[in-house]
PDB file of C-alpha atoms in Angstrom:
ATOM      1  CA  MET E   1     -20.043  20.802 -26.131  1.00 65.00           C
ATOM      2  CA  ALA E   2     -19.342  18.374 -23.293  1.00 83.00           C
ATOM      3  CA  LEU E   3     -16.782  19.307 -21.044  1.00 95.00           C
ATOM      4  CA  ARG E   4     -13.271  17.094 -19.749  1.00 98.00           C
ATOM      5  CA  LEU E   5     -12.156  16.617 -16.715  1.00 99.00           C
ATOM      6  CA  THR E   6      -9.112  14.901 -15.851  1.00 99.00           C
ATOM      7  CA  PRO E   7      -7.198  14.713 -12.140  1.00 99.00           C
ATOM      8  CA  LEU E   8      -5.011  15.718 -11.076  1.00 99.00           C
ATOM      9  CA  HIS E   9      -5.174  13.330  -7.201  1.00 99.00           C
ATOM     10  CA  PRO E  10      -6.157  10.370  -6.378  1.00 99.00           C
ATOM     11  CA  LEU E  11      -8.328  11.630  -4.490  1.00 99.00           C
ATOM     12  CA  PHE E  12      -9.708  15.449  -5.610  1.00 99.00           C
ATOM     13  CA  ALA E  13      -8.263  17.683  -8.164  1.00 99.00           C
ATOM     14  CA  ALA E  14      -9.424  18.038 -11.452  1.00 99.00           C
ATOM     15  CA  GLU E  15      -8.309  19.691 -14.789  1.00 99.00           C
ATOM     16  CA  VAL E  16     -11.069  20.977 -16.764  1.00 99.00           C
ATOM     17  CA  GLU E  17     -11.286  21.570 -21.285  1.00 98.00           C
ATOM     18  CA  GLY E  18     -14.064  22.653 -23.142  1.00 97.00           C
ATOM     19  CA  ALA E  19     -15.251  25.694 -21.246  1.00 97.00           C
ATOM     20  CA  ASP E  20     -14.709  29.794 -22.179  1.00 97.00           C
ATOM     21  CA  LEU E  21     -15.242  31.390 -19.267  1.00 98.00           C
ATOM     22  CA  ARG E  22     -15.029  35.031 -20.789  1.00 97.00           C
ATOM     23  CA  ALA E  23     -18.314  34.123 -22.275  1.00 96.00           C
ATOM     24  CA  PRO E  24     -21.320  33.775 -21.241  1.00 97.00           C
ATOM     25  CA  MET E  25     -21.621  30.328 -20.238  1.00 97.00           C
ATOM     26  CA  PRO E  26     -25.165  28.215 -20.198  1.00 97.00           C
ATOM     27  CA  PRO E  27     -27.111  26.964 -17.768  1.00 97.00           C
ATOM     28  CA  ALA E  28     -26.034  23.178 -18.423  1.00 97.00           C
ATOM     29  CA  GLN E  29     -22.965  23.921 -18.561  1.00 98.00           C
ATOM     30  CA  ALA E  30     -22.347  25.882 -15.314  1.00 98.00           C
ATOM     31  CA  ALA E  31     -24.869  22.504 -13.682  1.00 98.00           C
ATOM     32  CA  GLU E  32     -21.322  20.010 -15.443  1.00 98.00           C
ATOM     33  CA  ILE E  33     -19.305  22.496 -13.739  1.00 99.00           C
ATOM     34  CA  ALA E  34     -21.323  23.157 -10.242  1.00 98.00           C
ATOM     35  CA  ALA E  35     -21.624  18.829 -10.610  1.00 98.00           C
ATOM     36  CA  ALA E  36     -17.832  19.173 -11.317  1.00 98.00           C
ATOM     37  CA  MET E  37     -17.354  20.655  -7.867  1.00 99.00           C
ATOM     38  CA  ASP E  38     -19.460  18.739  -5.675  1.00 99.00           C
ATOM     39  CA  ARG E  39     -16.941  15.557  -7.224  1.00 98.00           C
ATOM     40  CA  PHE E  40     -13.394  16.580  -7.243  1.00 99.00           C
ATOM     41  CA  ALA E  41     -13.779  20.172  -4.463  1.00 99.00           C
ATOM     42  CA  VAL E  42     -10.563  21.598  -6.919  1.00 99.00           C
ATOM     43  CA  LEU E  43     -11.154  21.925 -10.336  1.00 99.00           C
ATOM     44  CA  VAL E  44      -8.108  23.902 -12.870  1.00 99.00           C
ATOM     45  CA  PHE E  45      -9.161  26.314 -16.394  1.00 99.00           C
ATOM     46  CA  ARG E  46      -5.840  26.625 -18.460  1.00 99.00           C
ATOM     47  CA  GLY E  47      -5.784  29.475 -20.824  1.00 98.00           C
ATOM     48  CA  GLN E  48      -8.962  31.521 -19.657  1.00 99.00           C
ATOM     49  CA  ASP E  49      -7.604  35.663 -19.732  1.00 98.00           C
ATOM     50  CA  LEU E  50     -10.173  36.829 -18.473  1.00 98.00           C
ATOM     51  CA  ASP E  51     -10.560  40.561 -16.937  1.00 98.00           C
ATOM     52  CA  ASP E  52     -12.452  41.191 -13.593  1.00 97.00           C
ATOM     53  CA  ASP E  53     -16.402  41.860 -14.753  1.00 97.00           C
ATOM     54  CA  GLN E  54     -15.513  38.117 -16.795  1.00 98.00           C
ATOM     55  CA  GLN E  55     -14.399  37.043 -13.630  1.00 98.00           C
ATOM     56  CA  ILE E  56     -16.994  38.122 -11.781  1.00 98.00           C
ATOM     57  CA  ALA E  57     -19.348  36.769 -14.125  1.00 98.00           C
ATOM     58  CA  PHE E  58     -18.593  33.246 -13.947  1.00 99.00           C
ATOM     59  CA  GLY E  59     -18.538  33.956 -10.228  1.00 99.00           C
ATOM     60  CA  LEU E  60     -22.116  34.404 -10.224  1.00 98.00           C
ATOM     61  CA  ASN E  61     -23.330  31.427 -12.550  1.00 99.00           C
ATOM     62  CA  PHE E  62     -22.377  29.536  -9.447  1.00 99.00           C
ATOM     63  CA  GLY E  63     -24.568  32.147  -6.395  1.00 98.00           C
ATOM     64  CA  PRO E  64     -24.317  35.405  -4.277  1.00 97.00           C
ATOM     65  CA  LEU E  65     -20.382  37.094  -4.277  1.00 98.00           C
ATOM     66  CA  GLU E  66     -19.591  37.846  -0.916  1.00 95.00           C
ATOM     67  CA  ALA E  67     -20.382  42.397  -1.136  1.00 86.00           C
ATOM     68  CA  GLU E  68     -16.713  42.801   0.081  1.00 77.00           C
ATOM     69  CA  THR E  69     -13.220  42.064   0.675  1.00 75.00           C
ATOM     70  CA  ALA E  70     -11.833  41.460   4.874  1.00 76.00           C
ATOM     71  CA  THR E  71      -8.520  43.063   4.344  1.00 72.00           C
ATOM     72  CA  VAL E  72      -6.052  45.644   6.645  1.00 68.00           C
ATOM     73  CA  ASP E  73      -6.103  49.420   5.231  1.00 61.00           C
ATOM     74  CA  VAL E  74      -9.538  48.769   2.762  1.00 61.00           C
ATOM     75  CA  HIS E  75      -9.191  52.859   2.104  1.00 63.00           C
ATOM     76  CA  LYS E  76      -6.458  52.269  -0.214  1.00 66.00           C
ATOM     77  CA  ARG E  77      -7.732  49.519  -2.653  1.00 74.00           C
ATOM     78  CA  ARG E  78      -6.009  49.172  -5.802  1.00 81.00           C
ATOM     79  CA  LEU E  79      -8.867  46.553  -7.998  1.00 87.00           C
ATOM     80  CA  LYS E  80     -12.268  48.869  -8.533  1.00 85.00           C
ATOM     81  CA  HIS E  81     -14.582  46.077  -7.995  1.00 89.00           C
ATOM     82  CA  ALA E  82     -15.745  46.006  -4.090  1.00 88.00           C
ATOM     83  CA  GLN E  83     -16.293  41.867  -4.801  1.00 90.00           C
ATOM     84  CA  MET E  84     -13.021  40.927  -5.905  1.00 92.00           C
ATOM     85  CA  ASN E  85     -10.499  40.442  -3.847  1.00 93.00           C
ATOM     86  CA  ASP E  86      -6.711  41.256  -3.962  1.00 92.00           C
ATOM     87  CA  ILE E  87      -4.156  38.552  -3.821  1.00 93.00           C
ATOM     88  CA  SER E  88      -1.243  40.321  -4.689  1.00 94.00           C
ATOM     89  CA  ASN E  89       2.199  42.363  -3.826  1.00 94.00           C
ATOM     90  CA  LEU E  90       1.488  45.240  -5.676  1.00 94.00           C
ATOM     91  CA  ASP E  91       0.553  48.858  -3.635  1.00 91.00           C
ATOM     92  CA  GLU E  92      -2.458  50.670  -5.291  1.00 89.00           C
ATOM     93  CA  ARG E  93      -0.442  51.904  -7.852  1.00 89.00           C
ATOM     94  CA  GLY E  94       0.483  47.985  -8.896  1.00 91.00           C
ATOM     95  CA  ARG E  95       4.145  48.850  -7.302  1.00 94.00           C
ATOM     96  CA  VAL E  96       5.641  45.937  -4.969  1.00 95.00           C
ATOM     97  CA  LEU E  97       4.135  46.566  -1.734  1.00 94.00           C
ATOM     98  CA  ALA E  98       7.054  47.326   0.775  1.00 93.00           C
ATOM     99  CA  ALA E  99       9.136  44.961   2.690  1.00 93.00           C
ATOM    100  CA  ASP E 100       7.531  46.887   5.349  1.00 91.00           C
ATOM    101  CA  ASP E 101       4.584  47.480   4.525  1.00 90.00           C
ATOM    102  CA  ARG E 102       1.079  46.290   6.835  1.00 90.00           C
ATOM    103  CA  ARG E 103      -0.400  44.520   3.671  1.00 90.00           C
ATOM    104  CA  ARG E 104       2.369  42.954   2.972  1.00 93.00           C
ATOM    105  CA  MET E 105       3.207  41.389   6.805  1.00 92.00           C
ATOM    106  CA  PHE E 106      -1.692  40.674   7.145  1.00 91.00           C
ATOM    107  CA  ASN E 107      -0.873  39.321   3.502  1.00 92.00           C
ATOM    108  CA  LEU E 108       1.159  36.961   5.220  1.00 93.00           C
ATOM    109  CA  GLY E 109      -0.685  34.991   6.880  1.00 95.00           C
ATOM    110  CA  ASN E 110      -1.894  33.268   3.174  1.00 96.00           C
ATOM    111  CA  ARG E 111       0.742  30.840   4.105  1.00 97.00           C
ATOM    112  CA  LEU E 112      -1.260  28.870   6.724  1.00 99.00           C
ATOM    113  CA  TRP E 113      -2.886  26.136   5.743  1.00 99.00           C
ATOM    114  CA  HIS E 114      -7.787  27.748   6.177  1.00 99.00           C
ATOM    115  CA  SER E 115     -10.291  27.938   4.530  1.00 99.00           C
ATOM    116  CA  ASP E 116     -12.022  31.066   2.540  1.00 98.00           C
ATOM    117  CA  SER E 117     -14.160  33.522   4.922  1.00 97.00           C
ATOM    118  CA  SER E 118     -14.003  30.991   7.373  1.00 98.00           C
ATOM    119  CA  PHE E 119     -14.633  34.007   9.593  1.00 97.00           C
ATOM    120  CA  LYS E 120     -17.101  34.944   8.600  1.00 97.00           C
ATOM    121  CA  ALA E 121     -21.003  34.275  10.372  1.00 96.00           C
ATOM    122  CA  THR E 122     -21.467  33.427   6.979  1.00 97.00           C
ATOM    123  CA  PRO E 123     -18.504  31.248   5.293  1.00 98.00           C
ATOM    124  CA  ALA E 124     -17.635  31.031   1.716  1.00 98.00           C
ATOM    125  CA  LYS E 125     -18.441  28.723  -0.506  1.00 99.00           C
ATOM    126  CA  TYR E 126     -17.051  28.864  -3.135  1.00 99.00           C
ATOM    127  CA  SER E 127     -13.209  30.672  -3.989  1.00 99.00           C
ATOM    128  CA  LEU E 128     -12.081  31.784  -8.404  1.00 99.00           C
ATOM    129  CA  LEU E 129      -8.618  32.225  -8.243  1.00 99.00           C
ATOM    130  CA  HIS E 130      -7.446  34.203 -11.338  1.00 99.00           C
ATOM    131  CA  GLY E 131      -3.421  34.528 -12.380  1.00 98.00           C
ATOM    132  CA  ARG E 132      -2.904  37.270 -13.936  1.00 98.00           C
ATOM    133  CA  VAL E 133       1.004  37.595 -13.739  1.00 98.00           C
ATOM    134  CA  VAL E 134       2.286  34.866 -11.864  1.00 98.00           C
ATOM    135  CA  PRO E 135       6.541  35.214 -10.542  1.00 96.00           C
ATOM    136  CA  PRO E 136       9.161  32.554 -12.034  1.00 96.00           C
ATOM    137  CA  GLU E 137       9.284  30.310  -9.405  1.00 96.00           C
ATOM    138  CA  GLY E 138       7.632  29.522  -5.989  1.00 97.00           C
ATOM    139  CA  GLY E 139       4.948  30.788  -5.006  1.00 97.00           C
ATOM    140  CA  GLU E 140       2.882  27.901  -5.908  1.00 98.00           C
ATOM    141  CA  THR E 141      -1.414  26.757  -3.995  1.00 99.00           C
ATOM    142  CA  GLU E 142      -1.625  24.125  -1.860  1.00 99.00           C
ATOM    143  CA  PHE E 143      -4.748  22.010  -1.327  1.00 99.00           C
ATOM    144  CA  ALA E 144      -5.832  19.437   1.513  1.00 99.00           C
ATOM    145  CA  ASP E 145      -9.160  17.507   0.999  1.00 99.00           C
ATOM    146  CA  MET E 146     -10.898  17.144   4.515  1.00 99.00           C
ATOM    147  CA  ARG E 147     -13.028  14.419   3.475  1.00 99.00           C
ATOM    148  CA  ALA E 148      -9.803  12.088   2.644  1.00 99.00           C
ATOM    149  CA  ALA E 149      -8.932  13.522   6.088  1.00 99.00           C
ATOM    150  CA  TRP E 150     -12.910  13.473   8.052  1.00 99.00           C
ATOM    151  CA  ASP E 151     -13.180   9.862   6.668  1.00 99.00           C
ATOM    152  CA  ALA E 152      -9.442   8.555   8.017  1.00 99.00           C
ATOM    153  CA  LEU E 153     -10.018   9.591  10.791  1.00 99.00           C
ATOM    154  CA  PRO E 154     -10.282   6.318  14.073  1.00 98.00           C
ATOM    155  CA  GLU E 155     -13.930   5.924  15.096  1.00 98.00           C
ATOM    156  CA  ARG E 156     -13.286   7.370  18.526  1.00 98.00           C
ATOM    157  CA  THR E 157     -11.944  10.389  17.204  1.00 98.00           C
ATOM    158  CA  ARG E 158     -14.341  11.062  14.837  1.00 98.00           C
ATOM    159  CA  ALA E 159     -17.895  10.724  17.527  1.00 98.00           C
ATOM    160  CA  LYS E 160     -15.326  13.422  19.987  1.00 98.00           C
ATOM    161  CA  LEU E 161     -15.267  15.664  17.122  1.00 99.00           C
ATOM    162  CA  ARG E 162     -18.764  15.610  15.305  1.00 98.00           C
ATOM    163  CA  ASP E 163     -20.415  18.449  17.497  1.00 97.00           C
ATOM    164  CA  LEU E 164     -18.061  20.759  18.692  1.00 99.00           C
ATOM    165  CA  VAL E 165     -18.023  24.446  18.308  1.00 99.00           C
ATOM    166  CA  CYS E 166     -14.771  26.215  17.128  1.00 99.00           C
ATOM    167  CA  GLU E 167     -14.860  30.345  16.851  1.00 99.00           C
ATOM    168  CA  HIS E 168     -12.538  31.428  14.427  1.00 99.00           C
ATOM    169  CA  SER E 169     -11.255  35.168  13.447  1.00 98.00           C
ATOM    170  CA  LEU E 170      -8.658  37.159  11.582  1.00 97.00           C
ATOM    171  CA  LEU E 171      -7.199  38.235  14.081  1.00 97.00           C
ATOM    172  CA  PHE E 172      -6.646  34.457  15.871  1.00 97.00           C
ATOM    173  CA  SER E 173      -4.368  33.375  13.005  1.00 98.00           C
ATOM    174  CA  ARG E 174      -2.396  36.606  12.179  1.00 96.00           C
ATOM    175  CA  GLY E 175      -1.454  36.584  15.949  1.00 96.00           C
ATOM    176  CA  GLN E 176      -0.395  32.598  14.935  1.00 97.00           C
ATOM    177  CA  LEU E 177       2.480  35.019  13.938  1.00 96.00           C
ATOM    178  CA  GLY E 178       2.726  37.889  15.914  1.00 96.00           C
ATOM    179  CA  PHE E 179       1.198  40.222  13.638  1.00 95.00           C
ATOM    180  CA  THR E 180      -1.472  41.930  16.598  1.00 94.00           C
ATOM    181  CA  ALA E 181      -1.767  45.701  14.352  1.00 90.00           C
ATOM    182  CA  PHE E 182      -4.817  45.889  14.394  1.00 93.00           C
ATOM    183  CA  THR E 183      -7.263  49.430  14.548  1.00 93.00           C
ATOM    184  CA  ALA E 184      -9.822  49.549  16.795  1.00 94.00           C
ATOM    185  CA  GLU E 185     -12.618  48.675  13.364  1.00 92.00           C
ATOM    186  CA  GLU E 186     -10.313  46.629  12.385  1.00 92.00           C
ATOM    187  CA  ARG E 187     -10.847  43.747  15.813  1.00 95.00           C
ATOM    188  CA  ALA E 188     -15.202  44.411  15.426  1.00 94.00           C
ATOM    189  CA  ARG E 189     -15.465  43.685  12.143  1.00 93.00           C
ATOM    190  CA  PHE E 190     -13.016  40.426  13.029  1.00 95.00           C
ATOM    191  CA  ALA E 191     -14.750  39.524  15.832  1.00 97.00           C
ATOM    192  CA  PRO E 192     -14.582  35.819  16.707  1.00 98.00           C
ATOM    193  CA  VAL E 193     -17.843  33.750  14.907  1.00 98.00           C
ATOM    194  CA  ALA E 194     -19.161  29.949  15.794  1.00 99.00           C
ATOM    195  CA  GLN E 195     -19.061  27.383  12.944  1.00 99.00           C
ATOM    196  CA  ARG E 196     -18.612  23.535  13.876  1.00 98.00           C
ATOM    197  CA  LEU E 197     -15.541  21.574  13.134  1.00 99.00           C
ATOM    198  CA  VAL E 198     -18.062  19.044  10.997  1.00 99.00           C
ATOM    199  CA  ARG E 199     -19.837  20.055   8.340  1.00 98.00           C
ATOM    200  CA  ARG E 200     -22.505  18.318   5.637  1.00 98.00           C
ATOM    201  CA  HIS E 201     -21.231  19.040   1.943  1.00 98.00           C
ATOM    202  CA  GLU E 202     -25.353  20.208   0.886  1.00 95.00           C
ATOM    203  CA  GLY E 203     -24.369  18.886  -2.773  1.00 95.00           C
ATOM    204  CA  SER E 204     -22.631  15.484  -1.373  1.00 97.00           C
ATOM    205  CA  GLY E 205     -23.667  14.789   1.697  1.00 97.00           C
ATOM    206  CA  ARG E 206     -20.150  13.673   2.513  1.00 98.00           C
ATOM    207  CA  LEU E 207     -18.912  15.076   6.754  1.00 98.00           C
ATOM    208  CA  SER E 208     -15.548  16.525   5.558  1.00 98.00           C
ATOM    209  CA  LEU E 209     -13.754  18.840   8.617  1.00 99.00           C
ATOM    210  CA  TYR E 210     -13.950  22.378   8.804  1.00 99.00           C
ATOM    211  CA  LEU E 211     -10.502  23.416   9.823  1.00 99.00           C
ATOM    212  CA  SER E 212      -8.875  27.059   9.960  1.00 99.00           C
ATOM    213  CA  SER E 213      -6.416  28.377  11.240  1.00 99.00           C
ATOM    214  CA  HIS E 214      -8.773  31.199  12.528  1.00 98.00           C
ATOM    215  CA  ILE E 215      -9.004  29.112  14.366  1.00 99.00           C
ATOM    216  CA  GLY E 216      -8.706  30.499  18.390  1.00 99.00           C
ATOM    217  CA  ARG E 217     -10.762  28.155  20.558  1.00 98.00           C
ATOM    218  CA  ILE E 218     -13.440  26.205  20.543  1.00 99.00           C
ATOM    219  CA  ARG E 219     -17.054  26.514  22.823  1.00 99.00           C
ATOM    220  CA  GLY E 220     -16.796  24.547  25.690  1.00 98.00           C
ATOM    221  CA  TRP E 221     -12.807  24.079  26.385  1.00 99.00           C
ATOM    222  CA  PRO E 222      -9.890  24.407  27.823  1.00 99.00           C
ATOM    223  CA  VAL E 223      -7.292  27.359  25.017  1.00 98.00           C
ATOM    224  CA  PRO E 224      -4.996  25.531  25.147  1.00 98.00           C
ATOM    225  CA  GLU E 225      -6.858  21.996  24.644  1.00 99.00           C
ATOM    226  CA  ALA E 226      -8.837  23.276  21.972  1.00 99.00           C
ATOM    227  CA  LEU E 227      -5.199  24.544  20.390  1.00 98.00           C
ATOM    228  CA  ALA E 228      -3.127  21.109  20.120  1.00 99.00           C
ATOM    229  CA  LEU E 229      -6.178  19.655  19.127  1.00 99.00           C
ATOM    230  CA  ILE E 230      -6.804  21.744  16.209  1.00 99.00           C
ATOM    231  CA  ARG E 231      -2.945  21.549  15.250  1.00 99.00           C
ATOM    232  CA  ASP E 232      -3.654  17.658  15.304  1.00 99.00           C
ATOM    233  CA  LEU E 233      -5.922  18.170  13.684  1.00 99.00           C
ATOM    234  CA  THR E 234      -4.691  20.161  11.166  1.00 99.00           C
ATOM    235  CA  GLU E 235      -1.249  18.105  10.802  1.00 99.00           C
ATOM    236  CA  HIS E 236      -3.345  14.520  10.188  1.00 99.00           C
ATOM    237  CA  ALA E 237      -5.669  17.043   7.845  1.00 99.00           C
ATOM    238  CA  THR E 238      -2.085  18.396   5.273  1.00 99.00           C
ATOM    239  CA  GLN E 239      -0.047  15.451   4.862  1.00 98.00           C
ATOM    240  CA  ARG E 240       0.623  14.592   1.458  1.00 98.00           C
ATOM    241  CA  ALA E 241      -2.194  11.814   0.615  1.00 99.00           C
ATOM    242  CA  PHE E 242      -4.932  14.687   1.032  1.00 99.00           C
ATOM    243  CA  VAL E 243      -2.767  17.311  -0.580  1.00 99.00           C
ATOM    244  CA  TYR E 244      -2.337  18.912  -4.472  1.00 99.00           C
ATOM    245  CA  ARG E 245      -0.262  21.387  -5.121  1.00 99.00           C
ATOM    246  CA  HIS E 246      -0.523  23.300  -7.626  1.00 99.00           C
ATOM    247  CA  PRO E 247       1.929  25.040 -10.005  1.00 98.00           C
ATOM    248  CA  TRP E 248       0.761  28.450 -11.719  1.00 98.00           C
ATOM    249  CA  ARG E 249       0.730  29.490 -15.070  1.00 98.00           C
ATOM    250  CA  LYS E 250       0.202  32.709 -16.181  1.00 98.00           C
ATOM    251  CA  HIS E 251      -4.266  33.011 -17.350  1.00 99.00           C
ATOM    252  CA  ASP E 252      -4.764  29.828 -14.486  1.00 99.00           C
ATOM    253  CA  LEU E 253      -8.039  29.525 -12.398  1.00 99.00           C
ATOM    254  CA  ILE E 254      -8.616  27.626 -10.505  1.00 99.00           C
ATOM    255  CA  MET E 255     -11.989  27.349  -8.097  1.00 99.00           C
ATOM    256  CA  TRP E 256     -12.168  25.334  -5.259  1.00 99.00           C
ATOM    257  CA  ASP E 257     -14.994  24.437  -3.161  1.00 99.00           C
ATOM    258  CA  ASN E 258     -14.606  26.037   0.699  1.00 99.00           C
ATOM    259  CA  ARG E 259     -16.772  23.727   2.846  1.00 99.00           C
ATOM    260  CA  CYS E 260     -14.876  19.977   1.438  1.00 99.00           C
ATOM    261  CA  THR E 261     -11.064  21.805   1.644  1.00 99.00           C
ATOM    262  CA  MET E 262      -8.515  24.498   2.922  1.00 99.00           C
ATOM    263  CA  HIS E 263      -5.017  25.691   0.703  1.00 99.00           C
ATOM    264  CA  ARG E 264      -2.273  27.712   1.528  1.00 99.00           C
ATOM    265  CA  ALA E 265      -0.299  30.536  -0.342  1.00 98.00           C
ATOM    266  CA  ARG E 266       3.940  28.308  -0.777  1.00 98.00           C
ATOM    267  CA  PRO E 267       6.295  31.883  -0.710  1.00 97.00           C
ATOM    268  CA  PHE E 268       8.150  33.043  -3.261  1.00 96.00           C
ATOM    269  CA  GLU E 269      10.581  36.558  -3.663  1.00 96.00           C
ATOM    270  CA  ASP E 270       7.777  38.925  -3.473  1.00 95.00           C
ATOM    271  CA  ARG E 271       9.937  41.460  -2.174  1.00 93.00           C
ATOM    272  CA  GLU E 272      11.488  41.164  -6.357  1.00 95.00           C
ATOM    273  CA  HIS E 273       9.067  39.616  -7.864  1.00 97.00           C
ATOM    274  CA  PRO E 274       5.485  41.526  -8.985  1.00 96.00           C
ATOM    275  CA  ARG E 275       2.206  38.444  -8.785  1.00 97.00           C
ATOM    276  CA  ASP E 276      -0.923  39.450  -9.185  1.00 97.00           C
ATOM    277  CA  MET E 277      -3.649  37.502  -8.894  1.00 97.00           C
ATOM    278  CA  ARG E 278      -7.600  38.594  -7.685  1.00 97.00           C
ATOM    279  CA  ARG E 279      -9.758  36.315  -6.217  1.00 97.00           C
ATOM    280  CA  VAL E 280     -14.389  35.890  -6.283  1.00 97.00           C
ATOM    281  CA  THR E 281     -16.024  34.960  -3.325  1.00 98.00           C
ATOM    282  CA  LEU E 282     -19.493  33.229  -3.130  1.00 98.00           C
ATOM    283  CA  GLN E 283     -21.252  32.924  -0.171  1.00 98.00           C
ATOM    284  CA  ASP E 284     -21.982  29.920   1.183  1.00 98.00           C
ATOM    285  CA  SER E 285     -25.903  29.494   1.854  1.00 96.00           C
ATOM    286  CA  ARG E 286     -26.235  30.165   5.419  1.00 96.00           C
ATOM    287  CA  PRO E 287     -24.066  29.445   8.817  1.00 96.00           C
ATOM    288  CA  THR E 288     -23.180  26.604   9.136  1.00 98.00           C
ATOM    289  CA  LEU E 289     -24.689  26.783  12.425  1.00 97.00           C
ATOM    290  CA  GLU E 290     -28.119  26.215  10.527  1.00 96.00           C
ATOM    291  CA  GLN E 291     -26.518  24.244   8.411  1.00 94.00           C
ATOM    292  CA  ALA E 292     -28.303  19.660   8.444  1.00 86.00           C
ATOM    293  CA  ALA E 293     -25.259  18.320  10.446  1.00 81.00           C
TER     294      ALA E 293
END
């Protein structure tokens, strides 16, 4: 059965009907979803009652998964699969994290605009986030279309940005919120990596900004000037005309393309209500500096 796509925003994002993500996916349907991703960049699948194995199997239709997650206190894992990101406010016993828990402080960085795994040498391609338990209000996810943001820049600005290289790290993004309590092992694991500021999408061929709160430097620029530029670009790229805001329902699965979008979590009463979200992340083909410009 052909998929039905309903746009959710004038520029990007669509709801998909006609796919059962619990079942093995025919290659033709996976190709149809990949083509829709090239067009819409964010796809919403409603009513998908998945377990971890089914979510991972769905992700594998589109390429290799990232082998491990990037977080603190990794010895306190709640989930059985190393490839499954725990985007929740729950501890390893399933209880709501204490207000001063180090993992809660670290995860507040998800409220900043970012692209998943831009702090890895080979960053993320797609992310697949599934809502198992959602709070009664708040906790939305916002997405910003970086292709539209690029297209709207003046030509003179685009020429200035075209060849810039930024350094990304979780140390930079968490530092914006005052979280600096990293171990020596974590500081080494989260050492800065280089990424293009402007990317050409391998599927659509469109150019886009590659922004993230993980950016802390632009190579060859003084740090204050670099951060001022990144702040200006982020304000431009996240203006309301470029943003889709998603209110979660239980068993929603959202699939997005990190190569041409940013996203952020919105607040909810995380000290009162449990939120169990699980993400599978696909690895991109190679580092951005090795991709066609």
